[in-house]
PDB file of C-alpha atoms in Angstrom:
ATOM      1  CA  UNK A  87     -20.974  17.829  16.670  1.00 41.00           C
ATOM      2  CA  UNK A  88     -20.813  15.028  13.836  1.00 50.00           C
ATOM      3  CA  UNK A  89     -22.857  15.902  10.637  1.00 55.00           C
ATOM      4  CA  UNK A  90     -25.824  13.729  10.082  1.00 61.00           C
ATOM      5  CA  UNK A  91     -24.551  11.862   7.361  1.00 59.00           C
ATOM      6  CA  UNK A  92     -21.631  10.745   9.471  1.00 78.00           C
ATOM      7  CA  UNK A  93     -23.901   9.525  12.180  1.00 86.00           C
ATOM      8  CA  UNK A  94     -25.380   5.975  12.036  1.00 89.00           C
ATOM      9  CA  UNK A  95     -28.715   4.141  13.251  1.00 90.00           C
ATOM     10  CA  UNK A  96     -28.545   0.738  14.344  1.00 92.00           C
ATOM     11  CA  UNK A  97     -31.871  -1.231  13.960  1.00 92.00           C
ATOM     12  CA  UNK A  98     -31.765  -4.239  16.364  1.00 93.00           C
ATOM     13  CA  UNK A  99     -34.263  -6.902  15.370  1.00 92.00           C
ATOM     14  CA  UNK A 100     -34.633 -10.236  17.562  1.00 92.00           C
ATOM     15  CA  UNK A 101     -35.954 -12.836  15.584  1.00 91.00           C
ATOM     16  CA  UNK A 102     -37.627 -16.246  16.657  1.00 89.00           C
ATOM     17  CA  UNK A 103     -39.227 -18.482  13.975  1.00 88.00           C
ATOM     18  CA  UNK A 104     -40.049 -15.318  11.641  1.00 86.00           C
ATOM     19  CA  UNK A 105     -39.129 -16.549   8.411  1.00 87.00           C
ATOM     20  CA  UNK A 106     -42.433 -15.144   6.891  1.00 86.00           C
ATOM     21  CA  UNK A 107     -42.014 -11.549   8.127  1.00 88.00           C
ATOM     22  CA  UNK A 108     -38.300 -10.838   7.410  1.00 88.00           C
ATOM     23  CA  UNK A 109     -38.579  -9.921   3.945  1.00 88.00           C
ATOM     24  CA  UNK A 110     -41.618  -7.738   4.313  1.00 88.00           C
ATOM     25  CA  UNK A 111     -39.920  -6.120   7.371  1.00 89.00           C
ATOM     26  CA  UNK A 112     -36.704  -5.466   5.494  1.00 91.00           C
ATOM     27  CA  UNK A 113     -38.525  -3.688   2.640  1.00 90.00           C
ATOM     28  CA  UNK A 114     -40.432  -1.400   4.872  1.00 89.00           C
ATOM     29  CA  UNK A 115     -37.544  -0.399   6.867  1.00 91.00           C
ATOM     30  CA  UNK A 116     -35.436   0.102   4.017  1.00 91.00           C
ATOM     31  CA  UNK A 117     -38.001   2.680   2.453  1.00 88.00           C
ATOM     32  CA  UNK A 118     -38.111   4.493   5.870  1.00 89.00           C
ATOM     33  CA  UNK A 119     -34.471   4.437   6.657  1.00 88.00           C
ATOM     34  CA  UNK A 120     -33.441   5.630   3.210  1.00 86.00           C
ATOM     35  CA  UNK A 121     -35.686   8.823   3.421  1.00 84.00           C
ATOM     36  CA  UNK A 122     -33.310   9.830   6.567  1.00 88.00           C
ATOM     37  CA  UNK A 123     -30.060  11.782   6.593  1.00 88.00           C
ATOM     38  CA  UNK A 124     -28.172   8.958   8.443  1.00 89.00           C
ATOM     39  CA  UNK A 125     -26.313   5.825   7.908  1.00 88.00           C
ATOM     40  CA  UNK A 126     -27.800   2.751   8.992  1.00 90.00           C
ATOM     41  CA  UNK A 127     -27.591  -0.927   9.523  1.00 91.00           C
ATOM     42  CA  UNK A 128     -29.860  -3.554  10.333  1.00 93.00           C
ATOM     43  CA  UNK A 129     -28.876  -6.155  12.994  1.00 93.00           C
ATOM     44  CA  UNK A 130     -30.819  -9.347  13.005  1.00 94.00           C
ATOM     45  CA  UNK A 131     -30.422 -11.535  16.250  1.00 92.00           C
ATOM     46  CA  UNK A 132     -31.526 -14.990  15.660  1.00 90.00           C
ATOM     47  CA  UNK A 133     -32.489 -16.402  18.883  1.00 87.00           C
ATOM     48  CA  UNK A 134     -32.384 -20.306  17.965  1.00 85.00           C
ATOM     49  CA  UNK A 135     -35.110 -20.229  15.241  1.00 87.00           C
ATOM     50  CA  UNK A 136     -36.029 -23.654  14.018  1.00 88.00           C
ATOM     51  CA  UNK A 137     -37.271 -22.454  10.639  1.00 87.00           C
ATOM     52  CA  UNK A 138     -35.662 -20.854   7.569  1.00 88.00           C
ATOM     53  CA  UNK A 139     -35.346 -17.472   9.431  1.00 88.00           C
ATOM     54  CA  UNK A 140     -31.512 -17.521   9.624  1.00 89.00           C
ATOM     55  CA  UNK A 141     -30.768 -18.579   5.993  1.00 89.00           C
ATOM     56  CA  UNK A 142     -33.204 -15.769   4.747  1.00 90.00           C
ATOM     57  CA  UNK A 143     -31.340 -13.327   6.879  1.00 91.00           C
ATOM     58  CA  UNK A 144     -28.126 -14.617   5.430  1.00 91.00           C
ATOM     59  CA  UNK A 145     -29.387 -14.069   1.896  1.00 89.00           C
ATOM     60  CA  UNK A 146     -30.474 -10.560   2.630  1.00 90.00           C
ATOM     61  CA  UNK A 147     -26.844 -10.128   3.996  1.00 88.00           C
ATOM     62  CA  UNK A 148     -25.394 -11.084   0.942  1.00 88.00           C
ATOM     63  CA  UNK A 149     -27.510  -8.945  -1.151  1.00 87.00           C
ATOM     64  CA  UNK A 150     -27.451  -5.920   1.081  1.00 88.00           C
ATOM     65  CA  UNK A 151     -24.208  -4.355   2.775  1.00 87.00           C
ATOM     66  CA  UNK A 152     -26.591  -2.894   5.407  1.00 89.00           C
ATOM     67  CA  UNK A 153     -27.953  -6.180   6.524  1.00 90.00           C
ATOM     68  CA  UNK A 154     -26.015  -8.148   9.459  1.00 91.00           C
ATOM     69  CA  UNK A 155     -26.880 -11.330  11.457  1.00 90.00           C
ATOM     70  CA  UNK A 156     -25.868 -12.550  14.954  1.00 90.00           C
ATOM     71  CA  UNK A 157     -26.686 -16.261  15.501  1.00 89.00           C
ATOM     72  CA  UNK A 158     -27.090 -17.087  19.243  1.00 89.00           C
ATOM     73  CA  UNK A 159     -26.166 -20.699  19.948  1.00 85.00           C
ATOM     74  CA  UNK A 160     -29.637 -21.634  21.252  1.00 87.00           C
ATOM     75  CA  UNK A 161     -32.831 -19.851  22.021  1.00 85.00           C
ATOM     76  CA  UNK A 162     -31.798 -17.642  25.125  1.00 84.00           C
ATOM     77  CA  UNK A 163     -35.368 -15.851  24.877  1.00 82.00           C
ATOM     78  CA  UNK A 164     -36.391 -12.193  23.523  1.00 85.00           C
ATOM     79  CA  UNK A 165     -34.857 -10.047  26.354  1.00 84.00           C
ATOM     80  CA  UNK A 166     -31.497 -11.748  26.168  1.00 86.00           C
ATOM     81  CA  UNK A 167     -31.314 -11.647  22.045  1.00 89.00           C
ATOM     82  CA  UNK A 168     -32.382  -8.155  22.433  1.00 88.00           C
ATOM     83  CA  UNK A 169     -29.495  -7.341  24.736  1.00 88.00           C
ATOM     84  CA  UNK A 170     -26.940  -8.902  22.527  1.00 88.00           C
ATOM     85  CA  UNK A 171     -27.815  -6.857  19.538  1.00 89.00           C
ATOM     86  CA  UNK A 172     -27.719  -3.606  21.531  1.00 89.00           C
ATOM     87  CA  UNK A 173     -24.382  -4.582  23.340  1.00 87.00           C
ATOM     88  CA  UNK A 174     -22.707  -5.247  19.827  1.00 89.00           C
ATOM     89  CA  UNK A 175     -24.277  -2.212  18.027  1.00 88.00           C
ATOM     90  CA  UNK A 176     -22.121   0.440  16.553  1.00 87.00           C
ATOM     91  CA  UNK A 177     -24.473   3.026  15.883  1.00 87.00           C
ATOM     92  CA  UNK A 178     -24.870   6.503  17.394  1.00 89.00           C
ATOM     93  CA  UNK A 179     -28.265   5.282  18.294  1.00 91.00           C
ATOM     94  CA  UNK A 180     -29.964   2.042  18.496  1.00 92.00           C
ATOM     95  CA  UNK A 181     -33.690   1.252  17.738  1.00 92.00           C
ATOM     96  CA  UNK A 182     -35.028  -2.267  19.122  1.00 90.00           C
ATOM     97  CA  UNK A 183     -38.219  -3.431  17.436  1.00 89.00           C
ATOM     98  CA  UNK A 184     -40.128  -6.643  16.726  1.00 88.00           C
ATOM     99  CA  UNK A 185     -40.129  -8.696  13.631  1.00 86.00           C
ATOM    100  CA  UNK A 186     -43.571  -9.097  13.088  1.00 84.00           C
ATOM    101  CA  UNK A 187     -44.423  -5.538  11.911  1.00 85.00           C
ATOM    102  CA  UNK A 188     -46.691  -4.846  14.867  1.00 86.00           C
ATOM    103  CA  UNK A 189     -44.192  -2.042  15.787  1.00 87.00           C
ATOM    104  CA  UNK A 190     -44.968   0.272  12.679  1.00 89.00           C
ATOM    105  CA  UNK A 191     -41.747   1.127  10.755  1.00 89.00           C
ATOM    106  CA  UNK A 192     -42.904   4.618   9.927  1.00 89.00           C
ATOM    107  CA  UNK A 193     -42.845   5.480  13.574  1.00 89.00           C
ATOM    108  CA  UNK A 194     -38.890   5.432  13.393  1.00 90.00           C
ATOM    109  CA  UNK A 195     -39.282   8.926  11.898  1.00 91.00           C
ATOM    110  CA  UNK A 196     -40.814  10.157  15.063  1.00 90.00           C
ATOM    111  CA  UNK A 197     -38.083   8.459  17.337  1.00 91.00           C
ATOM    112  CA  UNK A 198     -35.334   9.863  15.236  1.00 91.00           C
ATOM    113  CA  UNK A 199     -37.026  13.539  15.567  1.00 91.00           C
ATOM    114  CA  UNK A 200     -36.983  13.439  19.290  1.00 91.00           C
ATOM    115  CA  UNK A 201     -33.671  12.066  19.321  1.00 90.00           C
ATOM    116  CA  UNK A 202     -32.584  14.968  17.234  1.00 90.00           C
ATOM    117  CA  UNK A 203     -34.069  17.081  19.917  1.00 89.00           C
ATOM    118  CA  UNK A 204     -31.702  16.047  22.480  1.00 89.00           C
ATOM    119  CA  UNK A 205     -33.468  13.022  24.293  1.00 91.00           C
ATOM    120  CA  UNK A 206     -31.447  10.113  25.091  1.00 92.00           C
ATOM    121  CA  UNK A 207     -34.347   7.621  25.264  1.00 90.00           C
ATOM    122  CA  UNK A 208     -37.275   7.714  23.129  1.00 90.00           C
ATOM    123  CA  UNK A 209     -39.691   4.849  24.106  1.00 86.00           C
ATOM    124  CA  UNK A 210     -43.066   3.881  22.761  1.00 88.00           C
ATOM    125  CA  UNK A 211     -46.415   3.562  24.279  1.00 83.00           C
ATOM    126  CA  UNK A 212     -48.851   1.081  22.878  1.00 82.00           C
ATOM    127  CA  UNK A 213     -52.309   2.440  22.423  1.00 76.00           C
ATOM    128  CA  UNK A 214     -55.102   0.208  23.297  1.00 70.00           C
ATOM    129  CA  UNK A 215     -56.106  -1.980  20.473  1.00 64.00           C
ATOM    130  CA  UNK A 216     -59.715  -2.694  20.485  1.00 64.00           C
ATOM    131  CA  UNK A 217     -59.350  -5.937  18.023  1.00 63.00           C
ATOM    132  CA  UNK A 218     -57.419  -7.645  21.079  1.00 61.00           C
ATOM    133  CA  UNK A 219     -59.436 -10.015  22.966  1.00 59.00           C
ATOM    134  CA  UNK A 220     -60.770  -8.436  26.076  1.00 59.00           C
ATOM    135  CA  UNK A 221     -58.707 -10.574  28.430  1.00 59.00           C
ATOM    136  CA  UNK A 222     -55.530  -9.807  27.057  1.00 63.00           C
ATOM    137  CA  UNK A 223     -56.262  -6.245  27.338  1.00 61.00           C
ATOM    138  CA  UNK A 224     -57.310  -6.680  30.790  1.00 64.00           C
ATOM    139  CA  UNK A 225     -54.272  -8.646  31.776  1.00 62.00           C
ATOM    140  CA  UNK A 226     -51.661  -6.186  30.262  1.00 64.00           C
ATOM    141  CA  UNK A 227     -53.438  -3.217  32.203  1.00 65.00           C
ATOM    142  CA  UNK A 228     -53.337  -5.191  35.263  1.00 68.00           C
ATOM    143  CA  UNK A 229     -49.652  -6.133  34.629  1.00 67.00           C
ATOM    144  CA  UNK A 230     -48.540  -2.687  34.778  1.00 66.00           C
ATOM    145  CA  UNK A 231     -50.996  -1.583  37.681  1.00 69.00           C
ATOM    146  CA  UNK A 232     -49.352  -4.496  39.891  1.00 67.00           C
ATOM    147  CA  UNK A 233     -45.993  -3.532  38.657  1.00 66.00           C
ATOM    148  CA  UNK A 234     -46.366   0.233  39.726  1.00 63.00           C
ATOM    149  CA  UNK A 235     -47.735  -0.440  42.854  1.00 70.00           C
ATOM    150  CA  UNK A 236     -45.196  -3.035  43.829  1.00 67.00           C
ATOM    151  CA  UNK A 237     -41.959  -1.494  42.778  1.00 65.00           C
ATOM    152  CA  UNK A 238     -40.634   1.951  42.738  1.00 66.00           C
ATOM    153  CA  UNK A 239     -40.772   2.194  38.828  1.00 66.00           C
ATOM    154  CA  UNK A 240     -43.623   4.022  37.075  1.00 69.00           C
ATOM    155  CA  UNK A 241     -44.114   2.462  33.512  1.00 69.00           C
ATOM    156  CA  UNK A 242     -47.083   3.777  31.622  1.00 68.00           C
ATOM    157  CA  UNK A 243     -49.462   1.069  30.244  1.00 70.00           C
ATOM    158  CA  UNK A 244     -48.546  -0.221  26.916  1.00 70.00           C
ATOM    159  CA  UNK A 245     -44.878   0.704  27.157  1.00 77.00           C
ATOM    160  CA  UNK A 246     -43.144  -1.650  24.662  1.00 77.00           C
ATOM    161  CA  UNK A 247     -39.652  -2.725  23.622  1.00 81.00           C
ATOM    162  CA  UNK A 248     -39.903  -0.524  20.487  1.00 88.00           C
ATOM    163  CA  UNK A 249     -37.562   2.427  21.516  1.00 89.00           C
ATOM    164  CA  UNK A 250     -34.447   4.595  20.654  1.00 94.00           C
ATOM    165  CA  UNK A 251     -31.438   4.536  22.701  1.00 90.00           C
ATOM    166  CA  UNK A 252     -28.706   6.961  22.281  1.00 92.00           C
ATOM    167  CA  UNK A 253     -24.981   5.861  22.545  1.00 90.00           C
ATOM    168  CA  UNK A 254     -24.492   6.852  26.149  1.00 87.00           C
ATOM    169  CA  UNK A 255     -27.754   4.779  27.080  1.00 89.00           C
ATOM    170  CA  UNK A 256     -26.117   1.880  25.098  1.00 89.00           C
ATOM    171  CA  UNK A 257     -22.576   2.270  26.879  1.00 86.00           C
ATOM    172  CA  UNK A 258     -24.214   2.342  30.199  1.00 85.00           C
ATOM    173  CA  UNK A 259     -26.742  -0.627  29.341  1.00 83.00           C
ATOM    174  CA  UNK A 260     -23.954  -2.724  28.350  1.00 80.00           C
ATOM    175  CA  UNK A 261     -22.537  -2.916  31.939  1.00 79.00           C
ATOM    176  CA  UNK A 262     -25.732  -4.524  33.110  1.00 78.00           C
ATOM    177  CA  UNK A 263     -25.588  -8.245  33.500  1.00 75.00           C
ATOM    178  CA  UNK A 264     -28.498  -9.353  35.682  1.00 72.00           C
ATOM    179  CA  UNK A 265     -29.369 -12.767  35.343  1.00 69.00           C
ATOM    180  CA  UNK A 266     -33.059 -12.088  34.482  1.00 71.00           C
ATOM    181  CA  UNK A 267     -33.685  -9.295  32.113  1.00 73.00           C
ATOM    182  CA  UNK A 268     -36.636  -7.027  32.100  1.00 75.00           C
ATOM    183  CA  UNK A 269     -35.332  -4.329  29.691  1.00 78.00           C
ATOM    184  CA  UNK A 270     -38.300  -1.793  29.830  1.00 77.00           C
ATOM    185  CA  UNK A 271     -37.803  -1.543  33.737  1.00 76.00           C
ATOM    186  CA  UNK A 272     -34.039  -1.246  33.430  1.00 80.00           C
ATOM    187  CA  UNK A 273     -34.156   1.681  30.906  1.00 81.00           C
ATOM    188  CA  UNK A 274     -36.559   3.306  32.918  1.00 79.00           C
ATOM    189  CA  UNK A 275     -34.547   2.808  35.981  1.00 76.00           C
ATOM    190  CA  UNK A 276     -31.356   4.083  34.500  1.00 78.00           C
ATOM    191  CA  UNK A 277     -32.951   7.629  34.079  1.00 80.00           C
ATOM    192  CA  UNK A 278     -31.257   9.847  31.272  1.00 85.00           C
ATOM    193  CA  UNK A 279     -33.284  12.317  29.253  1.00 87.00           C
ATOM    194  CA  UNK A 280     -36.622  10.254  28.333  1.00 88.00           C
ATOM    195  CA  UNK A 281     -39.646  10.794  26.261  1.00 89.00           C
ATOM    196  CA  UNK A 282     -42.540   8.665  25.154  1.00 86.00           C
ATOM    197  CA  UNK A 283     -44.338   8.730  21.900  1.00 87.00           C
ATOM    198  CA  UNK A 284     -47.645   6.722  21.428  1.00 87.00           C
ATOM    199  CA  UNK A 285     -48.237   4.579  18.434  1.00 85.00           C
ATOM    200  CA  UNK A 286     -51.246   2.302  17.095  1.00 82.00           C
ATOM    201  CA  UNK A 287     -49.758  -1.336  16.733  1.00 80.00           C
ATOM    202  CA  UNK A 288     -50.422  -3.037  13.506  1.00 76.00           C
ATOM    203  CA  UNK A 289     -51.786  -6.564  13.044  1.00 75.00           C
ATOM    204  CA  UNK A 290     -49.154  -9.230  12.977  1.00 66.00           C
ATOM    205  CA  UNK A 291     -48.000  -9.667   9.484  1.00 55.00           C
ATOM    206  CA  UNK A 292     -47.928 -13.271   9.604  1.00 66.00           C
ATOM    207  CA  UNK A 293     -47.585 -16.128  11.821  1.00 57.00           C
ATOM    208  CA  UNK A 294     -48.466 -16.579  15.568  1.00 61.00           C
ATOM    209  CA  UNK A 295     -47.394 -14.544  18.721  1.00 59.00           C
ATOM    210  CA  UNK A 296     -44.527 -16.346  20.671  1.00 54.00           C
ATOM    211  CA  UNK A 297     -45.990 -14.873  23.866  1.00 56.00           C
ATOM    212  CA  UNK A 298     -48.480 -17.435  25.270  1.00 55.00           C
ATOM    213  CA  UNK A 299     -49.951 -17.312  28.938  1.00 56.00           C
ATOM    214  CA  UNK A 300     -47.213 -19.197  30.433  1.00 60.00           C
ATOM    215  CA  UNK A 301     -44.343 -16.603  29.146  1.00 59.00           C
ATOM    216  CA  UNK A 302     -46.581 -13.751  29.993  1.00 62.00           C
ATOM    217  CA  UNK A 303     -46.990 -14.860  33.442  1.00 62.00           C
ATOM    218  CA  UNK A 304     -43.261 -15.478  33.772  1.00 63.00           C
ATOM    219  CA  UNK A 305     -42.369 -11.982  32.041  1.00 61.00           C
ATOM    220  CA  UNK A 306     -44.568 -10.534  34.563  1.00 61.00           C
ATOM    221  CA  UNK A 307     -42.989 -12.345  37.643  1.00 64.00           C
ATOM    222  CA  UNK A 308     -39.639 -11.301  36.336  1.00 64.00           C
ATOM    223  CA  UNK A 309     -40.568  -7.762  36.170  1.00 59.00           C
ATOM    224  CA  UNK A 310     -41.968  -7.509  39.746  1.00 63.00           C
ATOM    225  CA  UNK A 311     -39.288  -9.556  41.343  1.00 61.00           C
ATOM    226  CA  UNK A 312     -36.521  -7.568  39.507  1.00 63.00           C
ATOM    227  CA  UNK A 313     -37.548  -4.024  40.694  1.00 60.00           C
ATOM    228  CA  UNK A 314     -39.531  -4.683  44.130  1.00 62.00           C
ATOM    229  CA  UNK A 315     -38.958  -6.138  47.415  1.00 59.00           C
ATOM    230  CA  UNK A 316     -42.346  -5.288  48.448  1.00 64.00           C
ATOM    231  CA  UNK A 317     -43.810  -8.618  48.217  1.00 66.00           C
ATOM    232  CA  UNK A 318     -41.319  -9.741  51.035  1.00 62.00           C
ATOM    233  CA  UNK A 319     -42.279  -6.874  52.867  1.00 62.00           C
ATOM    234  CA  UNK A 320     -45.804  -7.867  52.661  1.00 67.00           C
ATOM    235  CA  UNK A 321     -45.055 -11.342  53.751  1.00 65.00           C
ATOM    236  CA  UNK A 322     -43.438  -9.722  56.955  1.00 63.00           C
ATOM    237  CA  UNK A 323     -46.433  -7.724  57.761  1.00 65.00           C
ATOM    238  CA  UNK A 324     -48.848 -10.364  57.060  1.00 66.00           C
ATOM    239  CA  UNK A 325     -46.681 -12.590  59.361  1.00 65.00           C
ATOM    240  CA  UNK A 326     -46.700  -9.839  62.080  1.00 65.00           C
ATOM    241  CA  UNK A 327     -50.517  -9.535  61.819  1.00 68.00           C
ATOM    242  CA  UNK A 328     -51.191 -13.291  62.217  1.00 64.00           C
ATOM    243  CA  UNK A 329     -48.746 -13.263  65.142  1.00 60.00           C
ATOM    244  CA  UNK A 330     -50.916 -10.685  66.873  1.00 64.00           C
ATOM    245  CA  UNK A 331     -54.063 -12.374  66.003  1.00 64.00           C
ATOM    246  CA  UNK A 332     -52.604 -15.677  67.523  1.00 61.00           C
ATOM    247  CA  UNK A 333     -51.595 -13.798  70.766  1.00 60.00           C
ATOM    248  CA  UNK A 334     -55.345 -13.167  71.225  1.00 66.00           C
ATOM    249  CA  UNK A 335     -56.550 -16.817  70.050  1.00 62.00           C
ATOM    250  CA  UNK A 336     -54.134 -18.807  72.000  1.00 59.00           C
ATOM    251  CA  UNK A 337     -54.986 -17.405  75.572  1.00 65.00           C
ATOM    252  CA  UNK A 338     -58.828 -17.659  74.366  1.00 63.00           C
ATOM    253  CA  UNK A 339     -58.087 -21.430  73.295  1.00 61.00           C
ATOM    254  CA  UNK A 340     -56.416 -22.285  76.751  1.00 62.00           C
ATOM    255  CA  UNK A 341     -59.028 -20.699  78.733  1.00 66.00           C
ATOM    256  CA  UNK A 342     -61.720 -22.273  77.124  1.00 63.00           C
ATOM    257  CA  UNK A 343     -60.053 -25.646  77.534  1.00 60.00           C
ATOM    258  CA  UNK A 344     -59.555 -24.938  81.348  1.00 63.00           C
ATOM    259  CA  UNK A 345     -63.131 -24.165  81.802  1.00 67.00           C
ATOM    260  CA  UNK A 346     -64.335 -26.990  80.023  1.00 61.00           C
ATOM    261  CA  UNK A 347     -65.981 -25.178  77.281  1.00 57.00           C
ATOM    262  CA  UNK A 348     -64.127 -26.936  74.291  1.00 56.00           C
ATOM    263  CA  UNK A 349     -66.413 -27.423  71.249  1.00 56.00           C
ATOM    264  CA  UNK A 350     -64.886 -29.869  68.688  1.00 61.00           C
ATOM    265  CA  UNK A 351     -65.502 -28.894  65.165  1.00 59.00           C
ATOM    266  CA  UNK A 352     -63.947 -30.914  62.168  1.00 50.00           C
ATOM    267  CA  UNK A 353     -65.178 -28.147  59.585  1.00 51.00           C
ATOM    268  CA  UNK A 354     -63.529 -25.205  61.258  1.00 60.00           C
ATOM    269  CA  UNK A 355     -60.420 -27.223  61.976  1.00 62.00           C
ATOM    270  CA  UNK A 356     -59.869 -28.240  58.539  1.00 55.00           C
ATOM    271  CA  UNK A 357     -60.686 -24.742  56.998  1.00 57.00           C
ATOM    272  CA  UNK A 358     -57.932 -23.352  59.356  1.00 67.00           C
ATOM    273  CA  UNK A 359     -55.582 -25.926  58.482  1.00 64.00           C
ATOM    274  CA  UNK A 360     -56.042 -25.587  54.707  1.00 58.00           C
ATOM    275  CA  UNK A 361     -55.932 -21.635  54.691  1.00 64.00           C
ATOM    276  CA  UNK A 362     -52.786 -21.229  56.795  1.00 67.00           C
ATOM    277  CA  UNK A 363     -51.181 -24.263  55.162  1.00 65.00           C
ATOM    278  CA  UNK A 364     -51.914 -22.635  51.592  1.00 60.00           C
ATOM    279  CA  UNK A 365     -50.908 -19.053  52.965  1.00 67.00           C
ATOM    280  CA  UNK A 366     -47.355 -20.741  54.235  1.00 69.00           C
ATOM    281  CA  UNK A 367     -46.662 -22.290  50.836  1.00 62.00           C
ATOM    282  CA  UNK A 368     -47.478 -19.033  49.180  1.00 67.00           C
ATOM    283  CA  UNK A 369     -45.251 -17.012  51.355  1.00 69.00           C
ATOM    284  CA  UNK A 370     -42.399 -19.774  50.700  1.00 71.00           C
ATOM    285  CA  UNK A 371     -42.850 -19.712  47.055  1.00 64.00           C
ATOM    286  CA  UNK A 372     -42.611 -15.976  46.868  1.00 68.00           C
ATOM    287  CA  UNK A 373     -39.539 -16.117  49.052  1.00 69.00           C
ATOM    288  CA  UNK A 374     -38.048 -18.983  46.644  1.00 66.00           C
ATOM    289  CA  UNK A 375     -38.535 -16.647  43.739  1.00 64.00           C
ATOM    290  CA  UNK A 376     -36.135 -14.188  45.377  1.00 67.00           C
ATOM    291  CA  UNK A 377     -33.716 -16.943  46.635  1.00 70.00           C
ATOM    292  CA  UNK A 378     -33.671 -18.684  43.113  1.00 63.00           C
ATOM    293  CA  UNK A 379     -32.967 -15.122  41.491  1.00 63.00           C
ATOM    294  CA  UNK A 380     -30.093 -14.717  43.920  1.00 66.00           C
ATOM    295  CA  UNK A 381     -28.573 -18.327  43.289  1.00 61.00           C
ATOM    296  CA  UNK A 382     -28.712 -17.976  39.402  1.00 61.00           C
ATOM    297  CA  UNK A 383     -27.262 -14.294  39.804  1.00 58.00           C
ATOM    298  CA  UNK A 384     -24.000 -15.670  42.049  1.00 61.00           C
ATOM    299  CA  UNK A 385     -23.074 -18.153  39.219  1.00 59.00           C
ATOM    300  CA  UNK A 386     -22.285 -15.293  37.029  1.00 66.00           C
ATOM    301  CA  UNK A 387     -23.127 -17.201  33.762  1.00 68.00           C
ATOM    302  CA  UNK A 388     -22.697 -15.345  30.517  1.00 74.00           C
ATOM    303  CA  UNK A 389     -26.256 -13.910  29.247  1.00 78.00           C
ATOM    304  CA  UNK A 390     -25.671 -15.413  25.957  1.00 80.00           C
ATOM    305  CA  UNK A 391     -23.413 -17.223  23.627  1.00 84.00           C
ATOM    306  CA  UNK A 392     -22.895 -16.109  19.905  1.00 85.00           C
ATOM    307  CA  UNK A 393     -22.270 -18.922  17.447  1.00 86.00           C
ATOM    308  CA  UNK A 394     -21.957 -16.895  14.326  1.00 84.00           C
ATOM    309  CA  UNK A 395     -22.033 -13.354  13.031  1.00 86.00           C
ATOM    310  CA  UNK A 396     -21.017 -11.400  10.090  1.00 86.00           C
ATOM    311  CA  UNK A 397     -21.203  -8.234  12.274  1.00 82.00           C
ATOM    312  CA  UNK A 398     -17.769  -6.338  13.171  1.00 76.00           C
ATOM    313  CA  UNK A 399     -18.031  -4.657  16.456  1.00 67.00           C
ATOM    314  CA  UNK A 400     -15.429  -2.783  18.553  1.00 63.00           C
ATOM    315  CA  UNK A 401     -17.726  -3.544  21.525  1.00 59.00           C
ATOM    316  CA  UNK A 402     -16.825  -7.141  21.512  1.00 57.00           C
ATOM    317  CA  UNK A 403     -13.493  -8.809  21.068  1.00 53.00           C
ATOM    318  CA  UNK A 404     -12.894 -12.256  19.920  1.00 43.00           C
ATOM    319  CA  UNK A 405     -12.550 -13.851  23.453  1.00 37.00           C
ATOM    320  CA  UNK A 406     -15.801 -12.126  24.579  1.00 46.00           C
ATOM    321  CA  UNK A 407     -17.592 -13.408  21.309  1.00 46.00           C
ATOM    322  CA  UNK A 408     -16.826 -17.017  22.415  1.00 44.00           C
ATOM    323  CA  UNK A 409     -17.676 -16.518  25.886  1.00 42.00           C
ATOM    324  CA  UNK A 410     -20.956 -14.778  25.563  1.00 45.00           C
TER     325      UNK A 410
END
């Protein structure tokens, strides 16, 4: 077994318009990592930032040998930026975290302690923040409840993308090339020896959250449709129920017509048309979500492109670097 001094921890940090947070995060991370008996590196993945984020990271890299940057060719999204950093990382383990300091750097010591005990994945659960708006806390809780009921996964409420992954997990993770990534679900699905630790989130150091309502809904749909076909099964069950109901209503309508007891009712007719029409559109929409995922996956497009990097990794060669 390697001595601790010969092991390395990679810190992977997706960055999108976080210029005001990078320096503060770097200072805190350096303070924490320098107190651990391991070599370490910081991999900042710039996900098409439009501010000065990349130039600040490059300045840090010039002044500090522990800092590396990966510049993606455009904004691919948080999950893909995170995958790019994890794919390239050289460490014996990698810790992924956000750039806004809501993931407290001091928690890294607890992550590493569990890693030293032999766990392959040490993930975090965000404790409820009473300062968050009631609606945001409620929708977050609902997301995990719905996901767990509609899929075979069981994600704890508050599970975050703040986690440690051992090298064997990173190697397995690098082979996953799904068109729509939901990393916290994939890590749970992959298995290995996993353990959770709780943490209290900080206030965002600076700037605004990049997850608006639209992105949150899209993220939730991605998680549900990536790990469950139960919505399709529900559609089939509902269709069967409606078919059985029709077997009763159609003879009733025919008998009413034959004995001359047909009562015309515009209101009931319109309600029926609107209800069943809306139901059919909803069903078609759910089916369309799954079909669109199949179409995109069938194209086998690269998940990301790297425009520039100062990182040297045996996990990716020059041809892959251009292609991805």
